[in-house]
Structures are given as C-alpha cells and as structure tokens.
N, CA, C and O of each residue as an XYZ file, in Angstrom:
844
protein
N      27.945    -18.353    -31.482
C      27.777    -16.669    -30.825
C      29.106    -16.744    -30.174
O      29.783    -17.359    -29.350
N      29.085    -15.663    -31.103
C      31.153    -15.366    -30.880
C      31.081    -14.492    -29.073
O      30.155    -14.161    -28.332
N      32.444    -14.415    -29.001
C      32.632    -14.063    -27.457
C      32.893    -12.854    -28.141
O      33.039    -12.730    -29.357
N      32.954    -11.751    -27.066
C      32.820    -10.038    -26.815
C      34.212     -9.456    -26.376
O      34.599     -9.983    -25.332
N      34.828     -8.779    -26.744
C      36.044     -8.039    -26.092
C      35.902     -7.291    -25.020
O      34.873     -6.748    -24.618
N      37.007     -7.273    -24.544
C      36.995     -6.549    -22.785
C      36.411     -5.175    -22.729
O      35.885     -4.637    -21.754
N      36.639     -4.552    -24.282
C      36.542     -3.248    -24.534
C      34.775     -3.518    -25.025
O      33.750     -2.846    -24.915
N      34.963     -4.276    -25.349
C      32.934     -4.482    -25.874
C      32.018     -4.587    -24.552
O      30.920     -4.102    -24.280
N      32.981     -5.482    -23.781
C      32.522     -5.390    -22.669
C      32.456     -4.316    -20.744
O      32.097     -4.486    -19.578
N      32.984     -3.443    -21.502
C      33.915     -2.386    -20.865
C      32.130     -1.062    -21.550
O      31.416     -0.301    -20.896
N      32.127     -1.416    -22.974
C      31.184     -0.200    -23.194
C      29.527     -0.934    -22.819
O      28.611     -0.291    -22.307
N      29.460     -2.226    -23.169
C      27.903     -2.461    -22.150
C      27.883     -2.124    -21.160
O      26.781     -1.678    -20.842
N      29.386     -2.072    -19.615
C      28.784     -1.558    -18.248
C      28.090     -0.272    -18.455
O      26.989     -0.010    -17.969
N      28.899      0.645    -19.320
C      28.398      2.118    -19.678
C      27.513      1.930    -19.635
O      26.866      2.030    -18.592
N      26.936      1.486    -20.972
C      25.584      1.630    -21.142
C      25.070      1.155    -19.839
O      24.597      2.147    -19.284
N      24.956      0.281    -19.207
C      23.527      0.361    -18.144
C      23.984      0.921    -17.203
O      23.198      1.095    -16.272
N      25.175      1.349    -17.063
C      25.053      2.654    -15.885
C      24.127      3.586    -16.451
O      23.415      4.192    -15.650
N      23.968      3.869    -17.914
C      22.948      5.085    -17.925
C      21.680      4.372    -17.634
O      20.978      4.713    -16.682
N      21.385      3.459    -18.368
C      20.135      2.983    -17.980
C      19.834      2.892    -17.079
O      18.631      3.094    -16.916
N      20.572      2.572    -15.985
C      20.427      2.290    -14.309
C      20.057      3.983    -13.627
O      19.318      4.206    -12.668
N      20.774      4.958    -14.404
C      20.801      5.708    -14.024
C      18.925      6.601    -14.304
O      18.095      7.054    -13.516
N      18.974      6.497    -15.554
C      18.202      6.858    -16.183
C      16.666      6.311    -15.555
O      15.612      6.911    -15.341
N      17.096      4.846    -15.373
C      15.374      4.292    -14.483
C      15.271      4.983    -13.112
O      14.143      5.160    -12.654
N      15.960      5.243    -12.668
C      15.986      6.315    -11.325
C      15.107      7.234    -11.341
O      14.246      7.501    -10.503
N      15.391      7.804    -12.504
C      15.018      9.333    -12.774
C      13.952      9.388    -12.959
O      13.297     10.283    -12.424
N      13.155      8.132    -14.071
C      12.378      7.630    -14.523
C      10.900      7.219    -13.182
O       9.698      7.487    -13.198
N      11.695      6.554    -12.274
C      11.338      6.421    -11.316
C      10.384      7.407    -10.425
O       9.307      7.340     -9.832
N      11.479      8.418    -10.699
C      10.818     10.350     -9.924
C       9.837     10.927    -10.706
O       8.776     11.334    -10.233
N      10.159     10.994    -12.002
C      10.034     12.055    -12.782
C       9.463     11.764    -13.887
O       9.920     10.838    -14.557
N       8.219     12.566    -14.368
C       7.698     12.014    -15.532
C       8.419     12.479    -16.846
O       8.755     13.663    -16.885
N       8.681     11.722    -17.868
C       9.284     11.958    -19.269
C       9.851     13.435    -19.549
O      11.079     13.511    -19.589
N       9.337     14.268    -19.690
C       9.623     15.649    -20.039
C       9.761     16.389    -18.999
O       9.215     17.492    -19.001
N      10.670     15.876    -17.651
C      11.342     16.905    -16.913
C      12.684     15.976    -16.495
O      13.398     16.103    -15.500
N      12.786     14.987    -17.605
C      14.548     14.502    -16.962
C      15.041     14.953    -18.350
O      14.434     14.862    -19.417
N      16.144     15.407    -18.138
C      17.330     16.074    -19.223
C      18.045     14.663    -19.009
O      18.171     13.816    -18.124
N      18.486     14.920    -20.478
C      19.860     13.860    -20.331
C      20.895     14.773    -20.037
O      21.827     14.223    -20.624
N      21.130     15.280    -19.785
C      22.608     16.461    -19.423
C      22.504     16.065    -17.534
O      23.564     16.083    -16.909
N      21.257     15.752    -16.824
C      20.908     14.904    -15.791
C      21.436     14.016    -15.361
O      22.343     14.066    -14.531
N      20.972     13.055    -15.841
C      21.437     11.452    -16.542
C      22.847     11.601    -16.487
O      23.458     11.162    -15.513
N      23.405     12.145    -17.377
C      25.035     11.902    -17.639
C      25.689     12.215    -16.491
O      26.534     11.466    -16.001
N      25.207     13.798    -15.775
C      26.000     13.642    -14.639
C      26.002     13.193    -13.345
O      26.914     13.453    -12.560
N      25.015     12.519    -13.065
C      24.984     11.643    -12.628
C      25.299     10.170    -12.423
O      25.669      9.698    -11.348
N      25.158      9.628    -13.313
C      26.446      8.712    -14.429
C      27.340      8.833    -14.488
O      27.940      7.861    -14.946
N      28.080      9.892    -14.155
C      29.021     10.083    -14.853
C      29.233      9.707    -15.945
O      30.213      8.963    -15.973
N      28.745      9.876    -16.949
C      29.618      9.902    -18.275
C      29.310     11.386    -19.046
O      28.788     12.469    -18.780
N      29.894     10.797    -20.030
C      29.608     12.755    -20.858
C      28.564     12.568    -21.707
O      27.943     11.523    -21.904
N      28.360     13.938    -22.337
C      26.928     13.571    -22.874
C      26.788     13.018    -24.600
O      25.927     12.667    -25.407
N      28.674     13.278    -24.465
C      29.108     12.623    -25.800
C      28.890     10.725    -25.681
O      28.055     10.111    -26.345
N      29.653     10.216    -24.892
C      28.862      9.049    -24.358
C      27.561      8.569    -24.555
O      27.169      7.766    -25.401
N      26.884      9.201    -23.605
C      25.442      9.372    -24.217
C      24.561      9.237    -25.610
O      23.523      8.585    -25.718
N      25.068      9.836    -26.426
C      24.320      9.842    -27.300
C      25.392      8.984    -28.623
O      25.254      9.151    -29.835
N      26.364      8.129    -27.991
C      27.303      6.885    -28.688
C      26.193      5.852    -28.713
O      25.749      5.204    -29.662
N      25.861      5.863    -27.454
C      24.540      4.630    -27.160
C      23.471      4.546    -27.446
O      22.957      3.551    -27.957
N      22.729      5.940    -27.076
C      21.040      6.108    -27.354
C      21.006      7.201    -28.142
O      21.990      7.929    -28.273
N      19.624      7.457    -28.862
C      19.343      8.180    -29.243
C      18.703      9.066    -28.463
O      18.954     10.257    -28.644
N      17.972      8.767    -27.679
C      17.857      9.770    -26.547
C      17.076      9.128    -25.624
O      16.473      8.173    -26.115
N      16.821      9.366    -24.151
C      16.707      9.363    -23.333
C      15.059      8.250    -23.619
O      14.957      7.381    -22.753
N      14.108      8.248    -24.492
C      13.361      7.572    -24.442
C      13.658      5.984    -25.026
O      12.977      4.958    -25.011
N      14.864      6.271    -25.486
C      14.881      4.659    -26.634
C      16.171      4.046    -25.078
O      17.083      3.264    -25.346
N      15.978      4.550    -23.694
C      17.034      3.508    -23.112
C      16.215      1.910    -22.918
O      16.729      0.819    -23.166
N      15.258      2.082    -22.568
C      14.061      0.603    -22.493
C      14.265      0.250    -23.047
O      14.741     -0.822    -22.674
N      14.300      0.420    -24.712
C      13.809     -0.385    -25.497
C      15.364     -1.702    -26.109
O      15.487     -2.731    -26.774
N      15.977     -1.006    -25.539
C      17.493     -1.408    -25.767
C      18.133     -2.387    -24.571
O      18.982     -3.254    -24.778
N      17.611     -2.098    -23.432
C      18.168     -2.387    -22.102
C      18.684     -3.614    -22.004
O      19.819     -3.962    -21.679
N      17.275     -4.553    -22.472
C      17.433     -5.761    -22.368
C      18.556     -6.540    -23.981
O      19.099     -7.610    -24.254
N      18.398     -5.359    -24.537
C      19.773     -6.516    -25.673
C      21.088     -5.682    -24.947
O      22.110     -5.936    -25.584
N      21.243     -5.135    -24.262
C      22.548     -5.034    -23.689
C      22.964     -6.030    -22.960
O      24.001     -6.683    -23.076
N      21.565     -6.183    -21.713
C      21.720     -7.668    -20.869
C      22.297     -8.330    -21.672
O      23.498     -8.383    -21.936
N      21.241     -8.983    -22.182
C      21.437    -10.168    -23.221
C      23.254    -10.514    -23.980
O      24.108    -11.392    -24.106
N      23.120     -9.892    -24.115
C      24.508     -9.836    -24.913
C      25.971    -10.174    -23.988
O      26.937    -10.867    -24.309
N      25.686     -9.330    -22.623
C      26.467    -10.055    -21.242
C      26.357    -10.829    -21.195
O      27.243    -11.573    -21.617
N      24.943    -11.456    -20.533
C      24.502    -12.853    -20.374
C      25.029    -14.284    -21.115
O      25.475    -15.315    -20.613
N      24.761    -13.862    -22.669
C      24.779    -14.678    -23.861
C      27.038    -15.218    -23.363
O      27.551    -16.294    -23.052
N      27.624    -13.826    -23.550
C      29.041    -13.687    -23.573
C      29.557    -14.823    -21.916
O      30.345    -15.754    -21.745
N      28.855    -14.268    -21.264
C      29.542    -15.055    -20.110
C      29.427    -16.036    -19.838
O      30.301    -16.536    -19.130
N      28.101    -16.959    -20.324
C      27.586    -18.043    -20.636
C      28.712    -18.949    -21.062
O      29.290    -19.855    -20.461
N      28.920    -18.233    -22.782
C      29.741    -19.119    -23.702
C      31.474    -18.863    -23.038
O      32.445    -19.553    -23.349
N      31.476    -17.956    -22.293
C      33.116    -18.311    -21.575
C      33.176    -19.209    -20.818
O      34.206    -19.261    -20.147
N      31.975    -20.438    -20.566
C      32.247    -21.195    -19.290
C      31.731    -22.185    -19.588
O      30.724    -22.138    -20.295
N      32.417    -23.796    -19.006
C      32.137    -25.062    -19.544
C      31.024    -25.852    -18.769
O      30.712    -25.627    -17.600
N      30.493    -26.764    -19.543
C      29.332    -26.882    -18.151
C      29.695    -28.734    -18.716
O      30.343    -29.129    -19.685
N      28.742    -29.747    -17.313
C      28.793    -30.773    -17.756
C      27.984    -31.760    -18.472
O      28.069    -32.969    -18.683
N      27.045    -30.679    -18.816
C      25.144    -30.840    -19.421
C      25.128    -29.804    -20.160
O      26.024    -28.961    -20.183
N      23.962    -29.780    -20.919
C      23.197    -29.079    -21.210
C      21.913    -28.354    -20.567
O      21.190    -27.495    -21.071
N      21.872    -28.754    -19.728
C      20.961    -28.468    -18.861
C      21.483    -27.182    -17.768
O      21.111    -26.042    -17.489
N      22.592    -28.145    -17.347
C      23.357    -26.832    -16.253
C      23.946    -25.735    -17.215
O      24.721    -24.992    -16.613
N      23.814    -25.486    -18.313
C      23.805    -24.163    -19.442
C      23.050    -23.622    -19.220
O      23.164    -22.502    -18.722
N      21.795    -24.255    -19.530
C      20.086    -23.288    -19.581
C      20.143    -23.081    -18.654
O      19.708    -21.931    -18.597
N      20.563    -23.569    -17.087
C      20.559    -22.977    -16.159
C      21.551    -21.713    -15.855
O      21.211    -20.725    -15.204
N      22.965    -21.938    -16.499
C      23.666    -20.873    -16.347
C      22.921    -19.701    -16.740
O      22.994    -18.904    -15.805
N      22.383    -19.323    -17.488
C      21.758    -18.349    -18.065
C      20.943    -17.152    -17.208
O      21.141    -15.943    -17.097
N      19.680    -18.293    -16.519
C      19.157    -17.409    -15.674
C      20.174    -16.955    -14.508
O      20.138    -15.778    -14.149
N      20.979    -17.752    -13.972
C      22.001    -17.504    -13.052
C      22.755    -16.003    -13.245
O      22.844    -15.217    -12.302
N      23.269    -15.721    -14.548
C      24.120    -15.021    -15.466
C      22.854    -14.232    -15.120
O      23.033    -13.574    -14.096
N      21.797    -14.108    -15.576
C      21.025    -12.629    -15.660
C      20.895    -12.102    -14.702
O      21.029    -10.894    -14.511
N      20.501    -13.234    -13.643
C      20.225    -12.692    -12.509
C      21.271    -12.035    -11.500
O      20.969    -11.271    -10.584
N      22.531    -12.458    -11.823
C      23.632    -11.894    -10.785
C      23.767    -10.434    -11.272
O      24.024     -9.627    -10.378
N      23.613     -9.842    -12.796
C      23.691     -8.727    -13.279
C      22.312     -7.902    -12.578
O      22.506     -7.275    -11.537
N      21.469     -7.920    -12.951
C      20.481     -7.563    -11.835
C      20.739     -7.512    -10.582
O      21.026     -6.416    -10.102
N      20.706     -8.522     -9.862
C      20.806     -8.002     -8.400
C      22.288     -7.228     -7.724
O      22.575     -6.808     -6.603
N      22.905     -7.288     -8.839
C      24.010     -6.110     -8.836
C      23.734     -4.319     -9.234
O      24.401     -3.338     -8.906
N      22.697     -4.406     -9.915
C      22.218     -3.198    -10.335
C      20.818     -2.789     -9.486
O      20.275     -1.775     -9.923
N      20.286     -3.303     -8.564
C      19.437     -3.685     -7.338
C      18.024     -4.083     -8.199
O      17.825     -4.459     -9.355
N      16.991     -3.753     -6.821
C      15.892     -4.592     -7.757
C      14.907     -3.277     -8.612
O      14.197     -3.507     -9.591
N      15.083     -1.931     -7.975
C      14.730     -0.894     -8.633
C      14.949     -1.044     -9.798
O      14.005     -0.940    -10.582
N      16.219     -1.326    -10.260
C      15.902     -1.742    -12.117
C      15.377     -2.250    -12.560
O      14.922     -1.706    -13.566
N      14.975     -3.532    -12.340
C      13.916     -4.327    -13.255
C      12.799     -3.479    -12.721
O      12.258     -2.913    -13.671
N      12.346     -3.227    -11.794
C      10.942     -2.390    -11.308
C      10.689     -1.505    -12.449
O       9.638     -1.290    -13.052
N      11.927     -1.015    -12.628
C      11.481      0.710    -13.169
C      11.224     -0.052    -14.566
O      10.302      0.550    -15.116
N      11.489     -0.709    -15.057
C      11.805     -1.621    -16.391
C      10.835     -1.932    -16.188
O      10.024     -1.123    -16.639
N      10.476     -2.597    -15.795
C       8.915     -3.352    -16.035
C       7.873     -2.088    -16.282
O       6.985     -1.959    -17.124
N       8.295     -1.255    -15.288
C       6.625      0.063    -15.107
C       6.551      0.148    -16.193
O       5.518     -0.273    -16.714
N       8.111      1.009    -17.447
C       8.319      1.696    -18.821
C       7.414      1.132    -19.525
O       6.318      1.517    -19.933
N       8.316     -0.368    -19.681
C       7.802     -1.329    -20.250
C       5.843     -1.824    -21.057
O       5.256     -2.183    -22.078
N       5.630     -1.380    -19.302
C       4.255     -2.306    -19.334
C       3.068     -0.758    -20.324
O       2.081     -0.703    -21.058
N       3.999      0.140    -19.699
C       2.973      1.571    -19.634
C       3.025      1.549    -21.466
O       2.029      1.316    -22.152
N       4.644      1.894    -22.121
C       4.888      1.745    -23.274
C       4.618      0.723    -24.280
O       4.900      0.951    -25.456
N       4.056     -0.472    -23.891
C       3.690     -1.579    -24.158
C       4.720     -2.620    -24.744
O       4.518     -3.759    -25.165
N       5.440     -2.166    -24.683
C       7.061     -2.547    -24.938
C       6.878     -4.192    -24.554
O       6.548     -4.290    -23.372
N       6.971     -5.198    -25.065
C       7.550     -6.519    -25.625
C       7.921     -7.262    -25.276
O       7.481     -8.380    -25.011
N       9.553     -6.453    -25.124
C      10.911     -6.671    -25.865
C      11.621     -7.822    -25.008
O      12.605     -8.484    -25.338
N      10.671     -7.916    -23.499
C      11.555     -8.663    -22.767
C      11.118    -10.208    -22.713
O      11.608    -10.982    -21.890
N       9.972    -10.662    -23.838
C       9.262    -11.627    -24.153
C       9.421    -12.097    -25.151
O       8.878    -13.092    -25.631
N      10.408    -11.233    -25.691
C      10.317    -11.789    -27.251
C      11.528    -12.511    -27.414
O      12.657    -12.263    -26.990
N      10.864    -13.954    -28.477
C      11.782    -14.679    -28.958
C      13.153    -14.692    -29.707
O      13.848    -15.606    -30.152
N      13.288    -13.263    -29.676
C      14.274    -12.801    -30.853
C      15.440    -12.549    -29.938
O      16.579    -12.324    -30.349
N      15.055    -12.604    -28.554
C      16.221    -11.993    -27.698
C      17.247    -13.349    -28.137
O      16.879    -14.315    -28.805
N      18.388    -13.163    -27.661
C      19.853    -13.798    -27.699
C      20.014    -14.517    -26.505
O      20.702    -15.524    -26.668
N      19.593    -14.331    -25.308
C      19.234    -15.077    -23.925
C      18.631    -16.346    -24.268
O      19.135    -17.458    -24.113
N      17.206    -15.989    -24.877
C      15.564    -16.744    -25.762
C      16.176    -17.814    -26.382
O      15.969    -19.012    -26.190
N      17.032    -17.222    -27.225
C      17.432    -18.512    -28.478
C      18.988    -19.011    -27.544
O      19.493    -19.980    -28.111
N      19.597    -18.674    -26.606
C      20.546    -19.641    -26.491
C      19.792    -20.459    -25.190
O      20.411    -21.469    -24.856
N      18.538    -20.176    -24.400
C      18.398    -21.693    -23.988
C      17.352    -22.168    -24.754
O      16.816    -23.120    -24.187
N      16.810    -21.870    -25.885
C      16.138    -22.430    -26.401
C      17.243    -23.843    -27.508
O      16.799    -24.889    -27.983
N      18.447    -23.395    -27.582
C      19.423    -24.317    -28.376
C      20.181    -24.864    -26.920
O      21.222    -25.471    -27.170
N      19.862    -24.767    -25.482
C      20.274    -25.577    -24.141
C      19.319    -26.626    -24.457
O      19.751    -27.775    -24.556
N      17.915    -26.364    -24.652
C      16.467    -27.467    -24.664
C      17.001    -28.335    -25.804
O      17.640    -29.312    -25.412
N      16.870    -28.184    -27.246
C      17.357    -28.998    -28.030
C      18.264    -29.669    -28.101
O      18.173    -30.741    -28.698
N      19.427    -29.271    -27.523
C      20.829    -30.291    -27.119
C      20.527    -31.292    -26.071
O      20.950    -32.439    -25.930
N      19.574    -30.485    -25.267
C      19.521    -31.599    -24.062
C      18.845    -32.486    -24.318
O      19.068    -33.593    -23.829
N      17.500    -32.194    -25.423
C      16.493    -33.414    -25.772
C      17.251    -34.324    -26.660
O      16.909    -35.506    -26.620
N      18.844    -33.777    -27.967
C      19.558    -34.717    -28.105
C      20.210    -35.845    -27.335
O      20.400    -37.035    -27.584
N      20.478    -35.075    -26.339
C      21.342    -36.368    -25.241
C      20.584    -37.107    -24.522
O      20.955    -38.120    -23.928
N      19.057    -36.477    -24.533
C      17.888    -37.661    -23.710
C      18.434    -37.157    -22.115
O      18.341    -37.969    -21.195
N      18.864    -36.111    -21.925
C      18.853    -35.620    -20.711
C      17.153    -35.055    -20.582
O      16.812    -35.609    -19.537
N      16.166    -34.417    -20.980
C      14.893    -34.465    -20.377
C      14.033    -34.697    -21.646
O      14.636    -34.611    -22.716
N      12.486    -35.027    -21.683
C      11.785    -35.489    -22.735
C      10.435    -35.063    -22.603
O       9.390    -35.654    -22.332
N      10.824    -33.493    -22.951
C       9.358    -32.533    -22.537
C       8.092    -32.800    -23.245
O       8.147    -32.704    -24.471
N       7.311    -33.019    -22.875
C       5.589    -33.224    -24.586
C       5.439    -31.914    -24.877
O       4.277    -31.507    -24.860
N       6.585    -30.876    -25.230
C       6.379    -29.996    -25.788
C       7.415    -29.450    -27.246
O       8.334    -30.093    -27.752
N       6.997    -28.342    -27.586
C       7.838    -27.499    -28.728
C       9.417    -26.915    -27.714
O       9.263    -26.328    -26.643
N      10.362    -27.111    -28.101
C      11.513    -25.968    -27.415
C      10.905    -24.786    -27.538
O      10.756    -24.083    -26.539
N      10.561    -24.475    -28.492
C      10.437    -22.922    -28.082
C       9.420    -22.937    -26.813
O       9.931    -22.235    -25.940
N       8.208    -23.452    -26.387
C       7.278    -23.506    -25.379
C       7.729    -23.879    -24.313
O       7.262    -23.414    -23.273
N       8.768    -24.826    -24.290
C       9.843    -25.270    -23.536
C      10.699    -23.865    -22.586
O      10.376    -23.600    -21.428
N      11.782    -23.112    -23.340
C      11.913    -22.153    -23.478
C      11.081    -20.754    -23.038
O      11.739    -19.815    -22.591
N       9.749    -20.647    -23.164
C       9.014    -19.890    -23.280
C       8.405    -20.159    -21.818
O       8.374    -19.256    -20.982
N       8.007    -21.226    -21.604
C       8.463    -21.349    -20.246
C       8.979    -21.182    -19.165
O       8.305    -20.911    -18.171
N      10.396    -21.323    -19.140
C      11.639    -21.429    -18.450
C      11.486    -19.928    -18.139
O      11.379    -19.491    -16.993
N      11.483    -19.133    -19.322
C      11.805    -17.337    -19.153
C      10.312    -16.646    -18.383
O      10.487    -15.750    -17.558
N       8.994    -17.069    -18.671
C       7.807    -16.846    -17.942
C       8.585    -17.029    -15.993
O       8.729    -16.269    -15.036
N       8.852    -18.344    -16.268
C       9.166    -18.611    -14.496
C      10.125    -17.769    -13.835
O      10.124    -17.451    -12.646
N      11.144    -17.360    -14.952
C      12.189    -16.487    -14.357
C      11.807    -15.209    -14.123
O      12.519    -14.590    -13.332
N      10.841    -14.620    -14.612
C      10.282    -13.252    -15.241
C       9.384    -13.490    -13.653
O       8.618    -12.558    -13.408
N       9.407    -14.267    -12.926
C       7.987    -14.275    -11.878
C       9.158    -14.269    -10.506
O       9.180    -13.596     -9.476
N       9.832    -15.055    -10.894
C      11.300    -14.808     -9.684
C      10.904    -13.660     -9.133
O      10.061    -13.362     -8.286
N      12.248    -12.642    -10.258
C      12.598    -11.063    -10.200
C      11.336    -10.477     -9.922
O      11.577     -9.596     -9.097
N       9.653    -10.494    -10.260
C       9.189     -9.678    -10.028
C       8.602     -9.601     -8.876
O       8.146     -8.552     -8.422
N       8.549    -11.131     -8.088
C       8.195    -11.222     -6.617
C       9.657    -10.571     -5.950
O       9.550     -9.694     -5.093
N      10.932    -11.011     -6.357
C      11.416    -10.106     -5.530
C      11.731     -8.750     -5.474
O      12.379     -8.234     -4.563
N      11.066     -7.905     -6.895
C      10.662     -6.508     -6.670
C       9.590     -6.501     -5.649
O       9.927     -5.797     -4.696
N       8.395     -7.044     -5.505
C       7.394     -7.022     -4.769
C       8.221     -7.377     -3.329
O       7.615     -7.145     -2.282
N       9.221     -7.784     -3.276
C       9.540     -8.039     -1.863
C      10.452     -6.382     -1.260
O      10.524     -5.750     -0.206
N      11.028     -6.254     -2.731
C      11.793     -4.664     -2.921
C      13.721     -5.441     -2.284
O      14.699     -5.150     -1.595
N      13.161     -6.511     -3.161
C      14.413     -7.078     -3.145
C      15.364     -7.492     -1.745
O      16.573     -7.266     -1.786
N      14.781     -8.070     -0.584
C      14.937     -8.397      0.518
C      15.308     -9.507      0.815
O      15.654     -9.824      1.953
N      15.289    -10.290     -0.204
C      15.787    -11.964     -0.346
C      16.880    -12.111     -1.804
O      16.743    -11.387     -2.791
N      18.055    -13.292     -1.669
C      18.859    -13.781     -2.437
C      18.499    -14.316     -3.595
O      18.859    -15.440     -3.944
N      17.788    -13.580     -4.256
C      17.234    -13.040     -5.576
C      17.915    -14.499     -6.672
O      17.372    -15.204     -7.523
N      19.113    -14.458     -6.195
C      19.862    -15.641     -7.097
C      20.233    -17.078     -6.524
O      20.857    -17.965     -7.105
N      19.766    -17.090     -5.409
C      19.829    -18.336     -5.062
C      18.094    -19.014     -4.986
O      17.704    -20.164     -5.185
N      17.304    -17.730     -4.606
C      16.105    -18.324     -5.580
C      15.767    -18.744     -7.019
O      15.083    -19.694     -7.400
N      16.501    -17.674     -7.819
C      16.504    -18.049     -9.191
C      16.749    -19.311     -9.367
O      15.974    -19.961    -10.068
N      18.055    -20.026     -8.674
C      18.575    -21.341     -8.906
C      18.180    -22.414     -8.254
O      18.723    -23.493     -8.491
N      17.145    -22.301     -7.298
C      16.469    -22.930     -7.189
C      14.559    -23.255     -7.789
O      13.820    -24.224     -7.962
N      14.527    -22.434     -7.858
C      13.459    -22.682     -9.114
C      13.742    -23.159    -10.583
O      13.050    -24.073    -11.033
N      14.486    -22.725    -11.167
C      14.774    -23.145    -12.472
C      15.468    -24.243    -12.276
O      15.365    -25.046    -13.203
N      16.368    -24.677    -11.101
C      16.688    -26.134    -11.446
C      15.814    -26.937    -10.640
O      16.446    -27.890    -10.183
N      14.503    -26.931    -10.251
C      13.565    -27.480     -9.953
C      12.291    -27.861    -10.915
O      11.346    -28.603    -10.650
N      12.577    -27.075    -12.192
C      11.510    -26.907    -13.387
C      12.587    -27.871    -14.236
O      12.106    -28.629    -15.078
N      13.742    -27.859    -14.069
C      14.664    -28.484    -15.315
C      14.787    -29.745    -14.987
O      15.023    -30.621    -15.819
N      14.621    -29.979    -13.610
C      14.591    -31.430    -12.964
C      13.028    -31.848    -13.167
O      12.673    -32.978    -12.828
N      12.595    -31.417    -13.426
C      10.905    -31.969    -13.662
C      10.867    -32.311    -15.164
O      10.039    -33.107    -15.605
N      11.879    -31.629    -16.025
C      11.659    -32.123    -17.254
C      12.074    -33.318    -17.959
O      11.788    -33.637    -19.113
N      12.990    -34.113    -16.870
C      13.385    -35.159    -16.997
C      12.272    -36.485    -16.720
O      12.330    -37.631    -17.166
N      11.342    -35.909    -15.889
C      10.347    -37.134    -15.725
C       8.990    -36.416    -16.600
O       7.874    -36.495    -16.088
N       9.117    -35.931    -17.535
C       7.445    -34.865    -18.106
C       6.949    -35.957    -18.853
O       5.747    -36.221    -18.825
N       7.972    -36.798    -19.697
C       7.170    -37.589    -20.348
C       5.521    -37.743    -20.777
O       5.286    -37.489    -21.958
N       4.484    -38.093    -20.014
C       3.215    -37.619    -19.613
C       2.971    -36.943    -19.772
O       2.243    -36.792    -20.753
N       3.418    -35.618    -18.782
C       2.964    -34.814    -18.677
C       2.666    -33.402    -19.486
O       3.716    -32.883    -19.866
N       1.674    -32.786    -19.776
C       1.360    -31.425    -20.759
C       2.103    -30.249    -19.968
O       1.993    -29.976    -18.773
N       2.943    -29.577    -21.011
C       3.248    -28.317    -20.287
C       2.226    -27.258    -20.532
O       1.647    -26.999    -21.587
N       2.119    -26.719    -19.412
C       0.773    -25.636    -18.955
C       0.967    -24.708    -20.235
O       2.118    -24.484    -20.611
N      -0.285    -24.074    -21.026
C      -0.494    -23.069    -22.167
C      -0.029    -22.115    -20.900
O      -0.307    -22.338    -19.722
N       0.648    -21.136    -21.342
C       0.774    -19.929    -20.652
C       0.254    -18.441    -21.411
O       0.108    -17.343    -20.873
N       0.068    -18.774    -22.645
C      -0.475    -17.445    -23.283
C      -1.784    -18.140    -24.446
O      -1.977    -19.267    -24.902
N      -2.390    -16.994    -24.578
C      -3.983    -17.263    -25.856
C      -3.617    -16.564    -26.429
O      -2.960    -15.629    -25.972
N      -3.946    -16.749    -27.965
C      -3.852    -16.508    -29.464
C      -4.508    -15.422    -29.375
O      -5.664    -15.620    -29.003
N      -4.235    -14.286    -29.574
C      -4.526    -12.687    -30.023
C      -6.372    -13.079    -30.623
O      -6.687    -13.992    -31.386
N      -7.190    -12.187    -30.058
C      -8.566    -11.997    -30.168
C      -8.580    -11.560    -31.593
O      -8.003    -10.567    -32.037
N      -9.231    -12.327    -32.193
C      -9.574    -10.933    -33.201
C     -10.226     -9.978    -33.612
O      -9.789     -9.278    -34.525
C-alpha cells in the first residue's frame, strides 16, 4: 500500500469537509431541498471544488467511507509497530480519531443515509481498511501472536462489527464520552482474547441470504 502525498491528504480533508457539511444538511432537510451551492457556502469551498470530488450531492455518502479509508491506511502505514496486533489496533484508533474530530453527528447521519439507501459499503470486504486489518491478522497468525479458530476474513469482519458497535453506542449517547478510549479498550480486549482462542469458536455474525 503506497503512502499518499501531503497534497492528496489536503484534498481528502477538503472532501471530508464537504461530506460533513452535506451530512448536516441531510440531517435537517430532504435531499430535494438541499442545494449544492448551500453546501459549498457552508463548507467554504467553491462549486468547482465540489464537482471535482462529487458527481452530485447524493454521491457524497457512497464515497464517504472510501475517503476515510484512504486517510486511515496512510496514517497507519506511516507508523512503526512492535507487533501485528498493535498495527491492527491502530487501524481502529486512526479511524476513531478522524470520526471524533468531525463529531458524532457525522457518523450518525452517514449511518442513517446508508440504511435508507441500503448502501452496504461500510462493511464491504473491498474496503482498504478491511484489507489492512485482515493483512494484520494474517501476519499475526504467521508470527503465532494469535491462534483464532476462524478464517482471517471472519476475524476481520468480527473486529469491524465490534468497532461499528462502539461507534453506534457513541452516537446513541450523542458523543458524550471518550470514543477513542472506548474503541481502544474494546478492540484491545478482543485482540487479547484471540491470543487464547484455540478452542473457542468465533460467533457467527451473519446468515446466508434467503433464496
């Protein structure tokens, strides 16, 4: 995974600012009442900058998590870690730090729009953050750091679902506690559990689609 330049990071920051502003509008108004010019004025960006990043205002939600992932992965790749589990934990903490900066309404509004539009991109295994987490799990198993009785993909999906649970609870509490510390505690506890899980089956988190 390649590092991104400072210019690319700034572009991502601009994109995230537009996303945050648009989500605030989505929280208050139906889509047909939201104008791109209003979003741009509130975000203090040009209309040209908006259309450089988005085809339309409704395209914002679909790529929000892709933008977050690019920044998360870049930040993690720039760090050094003593082991693969610490690297895995860092993925969750970097994501939570970014989300915390934008406030609980950001993720709450994003979840609402994704659920309304049945957009499942947040738990796609094609996400770069998911792939980085699975990569950490693969290497951790190779180095005998953990011995889970499940596939690396299942372990990654379990951890991602756990992380979403922390964020959802934080939203329910309207962001009134330290979500970074909460994420650290919960993911660290799960990773510690995998060190001693040789004879424990991983819970099934999803069912096959009904035919």
